[in-house]
């Protein structure tokens, strides 16, 4: 497995130099823990739901309709969404302001209920803010197990866009991990995910950078 420095040099060469690479990898600002913890839970439900609805669809379609989603789901108020009854659910199935996908609509209700449970643990914002980058796969596993439709890269993208230090196992990142002998295919098993986390932890230690910057260097190296 190459050192982070060696992979960084590959990326810099591909992207036209260090300055160009740094502009790419710093384009997503990661928020400090205190700032993440202060984000209202309705914004977490909104952003994570956005990536649930984006799955399998053109992202621009969901983005263009998102104001309608906000209206239809009462601003993603966690209490109101968690208490979604059959009447509200049925009305959403015919609501042209949103993408009418029954399982994804139900996931908003289920994730709102999950967020209510997390209030006893400090709330979704604090749980995510305080989760260590060195165990990012643990956070993903928790969201997938206790939440709804947060598997694959859905939660990874949602967390990244909210400002949580994160890696995204995109095709390019996976290709670099395979090239470095970390894994032999897209990591889905616990063993492969642990190997992925260990590699990221080593590269973070070598570089002094967070998961997001390491991830983006890997992505641009292929």
PDB file of C-alpha atoms in Angstrom:
ATOM      1  CA  UNK A   1       0.000   0.000   0.000  1.00  0.00           C
ATOM      2  CA  UNK A   2       1.424   3.376  -1.002  1.00  0.00           C
ATOM      3  CA  UNK A   3       1.892   6.166   1.509  1.00  0.00           C
ATOM      4  CA  UNK A   4      -0.456   9.128   1.429  1.00  0.00           C
ATOM      5  CA  UNK A   5       2.383  11.261   0.047  1.00  0.00           C
ATOM      6  CA  UNK A   6       2.786   8.958  -2.945  1.00  0.00           C
ATOM      7  CA  UNK A   7      -0.946   8.914  -3.695  1.00  0.00           C
ATOM      8  CA  UNK A   8      -1.077  12.694  -3.285  1.00  0.00           C
ATOM      9  CA  UNK A   9       1.713  13.052  -5.871  1.00  0.00           C
ATOM     10  CA  UNK A  10      -0.252  10.893  -8.308  1.00  0.00           C
ATOM     11  CA  UNK A  11      -3.337  13.077  -7.815  1.00  0.00           C
ATOM     12  CA  UNK A  12      -1.396  16.332  -8.150  1.00  0.00           C
ATOM     13  CA  UNK A  13       0.158  15.168 -11.411  1.00  0.00           C
ATOM     14  CA  UNK A  14      -3.245  14.190 -12.793  1.00  0.00           C
ATOM     15  CA  UNK A  15      -4.898  17.464 -11.794  1.00  0.00           C
ATOM     16  CA  UNK A  16      -2.220  19.867 -12.976  1.00  0.00           C
ATOM     17  CA  UNK A  17      -0.256  20.491  -9.802  1.00  0.00           C
ATOM     18  CA  UNK A  18      -0.557  20.951  -6.070  1.00  0.00           C
ATOM     19  CA  UNK A  19      -2.469  24.221  -6.199  1.00  0.00           C
ATOM     20  CA  UNK A  20      -5.151  22.774  -8.484  1.00  0.00           C
ATOM     21  CA  UNK A  21      -5.451  19.656  -6.348  1.00  0.00           C
ATOM     22  CA  UNK A  22      -5.776  21.643  -3.134  1.00  0.00           C
ATOM     23  CA  UNK A  23      -8.597  23.676  -4.676  1.00  0.00           C
ATOM     24  CA  UNK A  24     -10.448  20.450  -5.449  1.00  0.00           C
ATOM     25  CA  UNK A  25      -9.983  18.723  -2.114  1.00  0.00           C
ATOM     26  CA  UNK A  26     -10.880  21.790  -0.068  1.00  0.00           C
ATOM     27  CA  UNK A  27     -14.073  22.600  -1.979  1.00  0.00           C
ATOM     28  CA  UNK A  28     -16.249  20.944   0.678  1.00  0.00           C
ATOM     29  CA  UNK A  29     -15.871  22.745   4.004  1.00  0.00           C
ATOM     30  CA  UNK A  30     -16.071  20.404   6.956  1.00  0.00           C
ATOM     31  CA  UNK A  31     -17.721  21.868  10.033  1.00  0.00           C
ATOM     32  CA  UNK A  32     -16.203  21.641  13.529  1.00  0.00           C
ATOM     33  CA  UNK A  33     -18.063  19.465  16.028  1.00  0.00           C
ATOM     34  CA  UNK A  34     -19.657  22.408  17.831  1.00  0.00           C
ATOM     35  CA  UNK A  35     -21.113  23.742  14.578  1.00  0.00           C
ATOM     36  CA  UNK A  36     -22.437  20.318  13.557  1.00  0.00           C
ATOM     37  CA  UNK A  37     -24.009  19.816  16.970  1.00  0.00           C
ATOM     38  CA  UNK A  38     -25.891  23.104  16.624  1.00  0.00           C
ATOM     39  CA  UNK A  39     -27.661  22.120  13.390  1.00  0.00           C
ATOM     40  CA  UNK A  40     -31.408  21.604  14.078  1.00  0.00           C
ATOM     41  CA  UNK A  41     -32.658  18.041  13.733  1.00  0.00           C
ATOM     42  CA  UNK A  42     -35.149  19.019  11.014  1.00  0.00           C
ATOM     43  CA  UNK A  43     -32.188  20.009   8.809  1.00  0.00           C
ATOM     44  CA  UNK A  44     -30.586  16.616   9.383  1.00  0.00           C
ATOM     45  CA  UNK A  45     -33.839  14.899   8.442  1.00  0.00           C
ATOM     46  CA  UNK A  46     -34.216  17.085   5.369  1.00  0.00           C
ATOM     47  CA  UNK A  47     -30.689  16.601   4.035  1.00  0.00           C
ATOM     48  CA  UNK A  48     -30.479  12.886   4.714  1.00  0.00           C
ATOM     49  CA  UNK A  49     -33.952  12.400   3.208  1.00  0.00           C
ATOM     50  CA  UNK A  50     -32.814  14.300   0.123  1.00  0.00           C
ATOM     51  CA  UNK A  51     -30.152  11.682  -0.506  1.00  0.00           C
ATOM     52  CA  UNK A  52     -32.609   8.872   0.100  1.00  0.00           C
ATOM     53  CA  UNK A  53     -34.839  10.324  -2.638  1.00  0.00           C
ATOM     54  CA  UNK A  54     -31.865  10.982  -4.910  1.00  0.00           C
ATOM     55  CA  UNK A  55     -30.934   7.292  -4.944  1.00  0.00           C
ATOM     56  CA  UNK A  56     -31.544   5.896  -8.417  1.00  0.00           C
ATOM     57  CA  UNK A  57     -32.659   9.249  -9.826  1.00  0.00           C
ATOM     58  CA  UNK A  58     -31.050  12.255 -11.440  1.00  0.00           C
ATOM     59  CA  UNK A  59     -30.019  14.498  -8.537  1.00  0.00           C
ATOM     60  CA  UNK A  60     -31.104  17.626 -10.391  1.00  0.00           C
ATOM     61  CA  UNK A  61     -34.696  16.345 -10.491  1.00  0.00           C
ATOM     62  CA  UNK A  62     -34.820  16.073  -6.699  1.00  0.00           C
ATOM     63  CA  UNK A  63     -33.037  19.397  -6.210  1.00  0.00           C
ATOM     64  CA  UNK A  64     -35.521  21.184  -8.464  1.00  0.00           C
ATOM     65  CA  UNK A  65     -38.453  19.795  -6.482  1.00  0.00           C
ATOM     66  CA  UNK A  66     -36.970  20.117  -3.002  1.00  0.00           C
ATOM     67  CA  UNK A  67     -38.922  23.235  -2.033  1.00  0.00           C
ATOM     68  CA  UNK A  68     -42.037  21.166  -2.666  1.00  0.00           C
ATOM     69  CA  UNK A  69     -40.682  18.399  -0.466  1.00  0.00           C
ATOM     70  CA  UNK A  70     -40.125  20.915   2.325  1.00  0.00           C
ATOM     71  CA  UNK A  71     -43.743  22.037   2.088  1.00  0.00           C
ATOM     72  CA  UNK A  72     -45.175  18.533   1.812  1.00  0.00           C
ATOM     73  CA  UNK A  73     -43.215  17.231   4.806  1.00  0.00           C
ATOM     74  CA  UNK A  74     -43.951  20.263   7.026  1.00  0.00           C
ATOM     75  CA  UNK A  75     -40.382  21.537   6.900  1.00  0.00           C
ATOM     76  CA  UNK A  76     -39.231  18.055   7.971  1.00  0.00           C
ATOM     77  CA  UNK A  77     -40.430  18.752  11.489  1.00  0.00           C
ATOM     78  CA  UNK A  78     -39.317  15.581  13.268  1.00  0.00           C
ATOM     79  CA  UNK A  79     -42.358  15.308  15.517  1.00  0.00           C
ATOM     80  CA  UNK A  80     -44.872  15.793  12.696  1.00  0.00           C
ATOM     81  CA  UNK A  81     -43.056  13.404  10.354  1.00  0.00           C
ATOM     82  CA  UNK A  82     -42.736  10.732  13.044  1.00  0.00           C
ATOM     83  CA  UNK A  83     -46.490  10.928  13.656  1.00  0.00           C
ATOM     84  CA  UNK A  84     -47.346  10.523   9.960  1.00  0.00           C
ATOM     85  CA  UNK A  85     -50.663   8.668   9.837  1.00  0.00           C
ATOM     86  CA  UNK A  86     -52.264   6.741   6.991  1.00  0.00           C
ATOM     87  CA  UNK A  87     -54.143   9.816   5.810  1.00  0.00           C
ATOM     88  CA  UNK A  88     -50.953  11.886   5.501  1.00  0.00           C
ATOM     89  CA  UNK A  89     -49.099   8.997   3.893  1.00  0.00           C
ATOM     90  CA  UNK A  90     -51.833   8.442   1.327  1.00  0.00           C
ATOM     91  CA  UNK A  91     -51.973  12.143   0.512  1.00  0.00           C
ATOM     92  CA  UNK A  92     -48.223  12.181  -0.088  1.00  0.00           C
ATOM     93  CA  UNK A  93     -48.564   9.273  -2.518  1.00  0.00           C
ATOM     94  CA  UNK A  94     -50.581  11.574  -4.774  1.00  0.00           C
ATOM     95  CA  UNK A  95     -48.736  14.824  -4.025  1.00  0.00           C
ATOM     96  CA  UNK A  96     -47.199  16.157  -7.242  1.00  0.00           C
ATOM     97  CA  UNK A  97     -44.831  18.410  -5.294  1.00  0.00           C
ATOM     98  CA  UNK A  98     -42.671  15.392  -4.463  1.00  0.00           C
ATOM     99  CA  UNK A  99     -41.414  12.164  -6.004  1.00  0.00           C
ATOM    100  CA  UNK A 100     -44.164   9.703  -5.098  1.00  0.00           C
ATOM    101  CA  UNK A 101     -42.188   6.649  -3.991  1.00  0.00           C
ATOM    102  CA  UNK A 102     -43.964   4.849  -1.169  1.00  0.00           C
ATOM    103  CA  UNK A 103     -40.952   3.233   0.485  1.00  0.00           C
ATOM    104  CA  UNK A 104     -38.970   6.476   0.426  1.00  0.00           C
ATOM    105  CA  UNK A 105     -41.899   8.448   1.824  1.00  0.00           C
ATOM    106  CA  UNK A 106     -42.186   5.885   4.618  1.00  0.00           C
ATOM    107  CA  UNK A 107     -38.459   6.271   5.321  1.00  0.00           C
ATOM    108  CA  UNK A 108     -39.026   9.925   6.286  1.00  0.00           C
ATOM    109  CA  UNK A 109     -41.500   8.797   8.946  1.00  0.00           C
ATOM    110  CA  UNK A 110     -39.211   5.988  10.128  1.00  0.00           C
ATOM    111  CA  UNK A 111     -36.125   8.191  10.297  1.00  0.00           C
ATOM    112  CA  UNK A 112     -38.023  10.888  12.153  1.00  0.00           C
ATOM    113  CA  UNK A 113     -38.980   8.266  14.750  1.00  0.00           C
ATOM    114  CA  UNK A 114     -35.312   7.196  14.877  1.00  0.00           C
ATOM    115  CA  UNK A 115     -34.264  10.806  15.489  1.00  0.00           C
ATOM    116  CA  UNK A 116     -36.748  11.015  18.356  1.00  0.00           C
ATOM    117  CA  UNK A 117     -35.087   7.964  19.907  1.00  0.00           C
ATOM    118  CA  UNK A 118     -31.691   9.639  19.581  1.00  0.00           C
ATOM    119  CA  UNK A 119     -32.835  12.547  21.731  1.00  0.00           C
ATOM    120  CA  UNK A 120     -32.155  10.313  24.749  1.00  0.00           C
ATOM    121  CA  UNK A 121     -28.543  10.036  23.510  1.00  0.00           C
ATOM    122  CA  UNK A 122     -28.081  13.756  22.978  1.00  0.00           C
ATOM    123  CA  UNK A 123     -29.838  14.084  19.647  1.00  0.00           C
ATOM    124  CA  UNK A 124     -28.911  13.278  16.056  1.00  0.00           C
ATOM    125  CA  UNK A 125     -26.713  16.349  15.695  1.00  0.00           C
ATOM    126  CA  UNK A 126     -24.611  15.660  18.778  1.00  0.00           C
ATOM    127  CA  UNK A 127     -24.328  11.934  18.053  1.00  0.00           C
ATOM    128  CA  UNK A 128     -22.979  12.640  14.574  1.00  0.00           C
ATOM    129  CA  UNK A 129     -20.812  15.567  15.658  1.00  0.00           C
ATOM    130  CA  UNK A 130     -19.081  13.585  18.400  1.00  0.00           C
ATOM    131  CA  UNK A 131     -18.590  10.355  16.451  1.00  0.00           C
ATOM    132  CA  UNK A 132     -14.837   9.930  15.795  1.00  0.00           C
ATOM    133  CA  UNK A 133     -13.523   9.925  12.244  1.00  0.00           C
ATOM    134  CA  UNK A 134     -11.409   6.890  13.114  1.00  0.00           C
ATOM    135  CA  UNK A 135     -14.638   4.872  13.429  1.00  0.00           C
ATOM    136  CA  UNK A 136     -16.636   6.332  10.559  1.00  0.00           C
ATOM    137  CA  UNK A 137     -17.742   2.850   9.523  1.00  0.00           C
ATOM    138  CA  UNK A 138     -19.292   2.514  12.991  1.00  0.00           C
ATOM    139  CA  UNK A 139     -21.386   5.629  12.384  1.00  0.00           C
ATOM    140  CA  UNK A 140     -22.477   4.319   8.991  1.00  0.00           C
ATOM    141  CA  UNK A 141     -23.411   0.961  10.508  1.00  0.00           C
ATOM    142  CA  UNK A 142     -25.435   2.640  13.241  1.00  0.00           C
ATOM    143  CA  UNK A 143     -27.360   4.782  10.750  1.00  0.00           C
ATOM    144  CA  UNK A 144     -27.999   1.816   8.467  1.00  0.00           C
ATOM    145  CA  UNK A 145     -29.160  -0.444  11.319  1.00  0.00           C
ATOM    146  CA  UNK A 146     -31.310   2.003  13.236  1.00  0.00           C
ATOM    147  CA  UNK A 147     -32.415   4.232  10.388  1.00  0.00           C
ATOM    148  CA  UNK A 148     -34.200   3.537   7.123  1.00  0.00           C
ATOM    149  CA  UNK A 149     -32.626   3.403   3.634  1.00  0.00           C
ATOM    150  CA  UNK A 150     -29.292   4.783   4.840  1.00  0.00           C
ATOM    151  CA  UNK A 151     -27.209   1.991   3.310  1.00  0.00           C
ATOM    152  CA  UNK A 152     -24.832   2.116   0.352  1.00  0.00           C
ATOM    153  CA  UNK A 153     -23.424   5.595  -0.170  1.00  0.00           C
ATOM    154  CA  UNK A 154     -26.657   7.390   0.824  1.00  0.00           C
ATOM    155  CA  UNK A 155     -25.577   8.304   4.352  1.00  0.00           C
ATOM    156  CA  UNK A 156     -22.009   8.940   3.185  1.00  0.00           C
ATOM    157  CA  UNK A 157     -23.162  11.652   0.781  1.00  0.00           C
ATOM    158  CA  UNK A 158     -25.659  13.073   3.248  1.00  0.00           C
ATOM    159  CA  UNK A 159     -23.059  13.385   5.984  1.00  0.00           C
ATOM    160  CA  UNK A 160     -20.522  14.923   3.604  1.00  0.00           C
ATOM    161  CA  UNK A 161     -22.953  17.595   2.451  1.00  0.00           C
ATOM    162  CA  UNK A 162     -23.896  18.393   6.052  1.00  0.00           C
ATOM    163  CA  UNK A 163     -20.224  19.028   6.812  1.00  0.00           C
ATOM    164  CA  UNK A 164     -19.300  15.853   8.704  1.00  0.00           C
ATOM    165  CA  UNK A 165     -15.748  14.658   8.104  1.00  0.00           C
ATOM    166  CA  UNK A 166     -16.356  11.595   5.964  1.00  0.00           C
ATOM    167  CA  UNK A 167     -15.250   9.334   3.180  1.00  0.00           C
ATOM    168  CA  UNK A 168     -17.415   8.438   0.205  1.00  0.00           C
ATOM    169  CA  UNK A 169     -16.849   5.029  -1.341  1.00  0.00           C
ATOM    170  CA  UNK A 170     -17.359   6.239  -4.896  1.00  0.00           C
ATOM    171  CA  UNK A 171     -16.202   4.153  -7.841  1.00  0.00           C
ATOM    172  CA  UNK A 172     -12.920   6.108  -8.013  1.00  0.00           C
ATOM    173  CA  UNK A 173     -12.177   5.802  -4.290  1.00  0.00           C
ATOM    174  CA  UNK A 174     -12.903   2.080  -4.420  1.00  0.00           C
ATOM    175  CA  UNK A 175     -10.642   1.749  -7.476  1.00  0.00           C
ATOM    176  CA  UNK A 176      -7.764   3.359  -5.556  1.00  0.00           C
ATOM    177  CA  UNK A 177      -8.378   1.134  -2.527  1.00  0.00           C
ATOM    178  CA  UNK A 178      -8.261  -1.903  -4.805  1.00  0.00           C
ATOM    179  CA  UNK A 179      -5.102  -0.644  -6.517  1.00  0.00           C
ATOM    180  CA  UNK A 180      -3.444  -0.291  -3.104  1.00  0.00           C
ATOM    181  CA  UNK A 181      -4.401  -3.853  -2.136  1.00  0.00           C
ATOM    182  CA  UNK A 182      -6.655  -2.726   0.700  1.00  0.00           C
ATOM    183  CA  UNK A 183      -9.685  -4.564  -0.702  1.00  0.00           C
ATOM    184  CA  UNK A 184     -10.393  -6.615  -3.817  1.00  0.00           C
ATOM    185  CA  UNK A 185     -13.866  -5.268  -4.604  1.00  0.00           C
ATOM    186  CA  UNK A 186     -16.371  -2.700  -3.363  1.00  0.00           C
ATOM    187  CA  UNK A 187     -16.413  -3.102   0.435  1.00  0.00           C
ATOM    188  CA  UNK A 188     -19.698  -4.415   1.779  1.00  0.00           C
ATOM    189  CA  UNK A 189     -18.612  -6.983   4.359  1.00  0.00           C
ATOM    190  CA  UNK A 190     -17.577  -6.011   7.882  1.00  0.00           C
ATOM    191  CA  UNK A 191     -14.057  -7.280   7.197  1.00  0.00           C
ATOM    192  CA  UNK A 192     -13.640  -5.191   4.042  1.00  0.00           C
ATOM    193  CA  UNK A 193     -15.064  -2.100   5.730  1.00  0.00           C
ATOM    194  CA  UNK A 194     -12.680  -2.521   8.662  1.00  0.00           C
ATOM    195  CA  UNK A 195      -9.757  -2.795   6.242  1.00  0.00           C
ATOM    196  CA  UNK A 196     -10.990   0.363   4.509  1.00  0.00           C
ATOM    197  CA  UNK A 197     -11.229   2.242   7.815  1.00  0.00           C
ATOM    198  CA  UNK A 198      -7.745   1.068   8.841  1.00  0.00           C
ATOM    199  CA  UNK A 199      -6.285   2.342   5.563  1.00  0.00           C
ATOM    200  CA  UNK A 200      -7.981   5.714   5.937  1.00  0.00           C
ATOM    201  CA  UNK A 201      -6.792   5.942   9.552  1.00  0.00           C
ATOM    202  CA  UNK A 202      -3.205   5.321   8.459  1.00  0.00           C
ATOM    203  CA  UNK A 203      -3.410   7.914   5.685  1.00  0.00           C
ATOM    204  CA  UNK A 204      -4.951  10.419   8.097  1.00  0.00           C
ATOM    205  CA  UNK A 205      -2.094   9.811  10.509  1.00  0.00           C
ATOM    206  CA  UNK A 206       0.513  10.187   7.766  1.00  0.00           C
ATOM    207  CA  UNK A 207      -0.990  13.379   6.349  1.00  0.00           C
ATOM    208  CA  UNK A 208      -2.561  15.160   9.288  1.00  0.00           C
ATOM    209  CA  UNK A 209      -5.686  15.514   7.147  1.00  0.00           C
ATOM    210  CA  UNK A 210      -9.256  14.385   7.829  1.00  0.00           C
ATOM    211  CA  UNK A 211     -11.306  11.701   6.118  1.00  0.00           C
ATOM    212  CA  UNK A 212     -12.810  14.112   3.608  1.00  0.00           C
ATOM    213  CA  UNK A 213      -9.509  15.392   2.258  1.00  0.00           C
ATOM    214  CA  UNK A 214      -7.970  11.921   2.161  1.00  0.00           C
ATOM    215  CA  UNK A 215     -11.063  10.621   0.356  1.00  0.00           C
ATOM    216  CA  UNK A 216     -10.921  13.370  -2.242  1.00  0.00           C
ATOM    217  CA  UNK A 217      -7.228  12.770  -2.883  1.00  0.00           C
ATOM    218  CA  UNK A 218      -7.967   9.091  -3.464  1.00  0.00           C
ATOM    219  CA  UNK A 219     -10.858   9.991  -5.774  1.00  0.00           C
ATOM    220  CA  UNK A 220      -8.713  12.275  -7.925  1.00  0.00           C
ATOM    221  CA  UNK A 221      -5.857   9.785  -8.160  1.00  0.00           C
ATOM    222  CA  UNK A 222      -7.695   7.467 -10.570  1.00  0.00           C
TER     223      UNK A 222
END
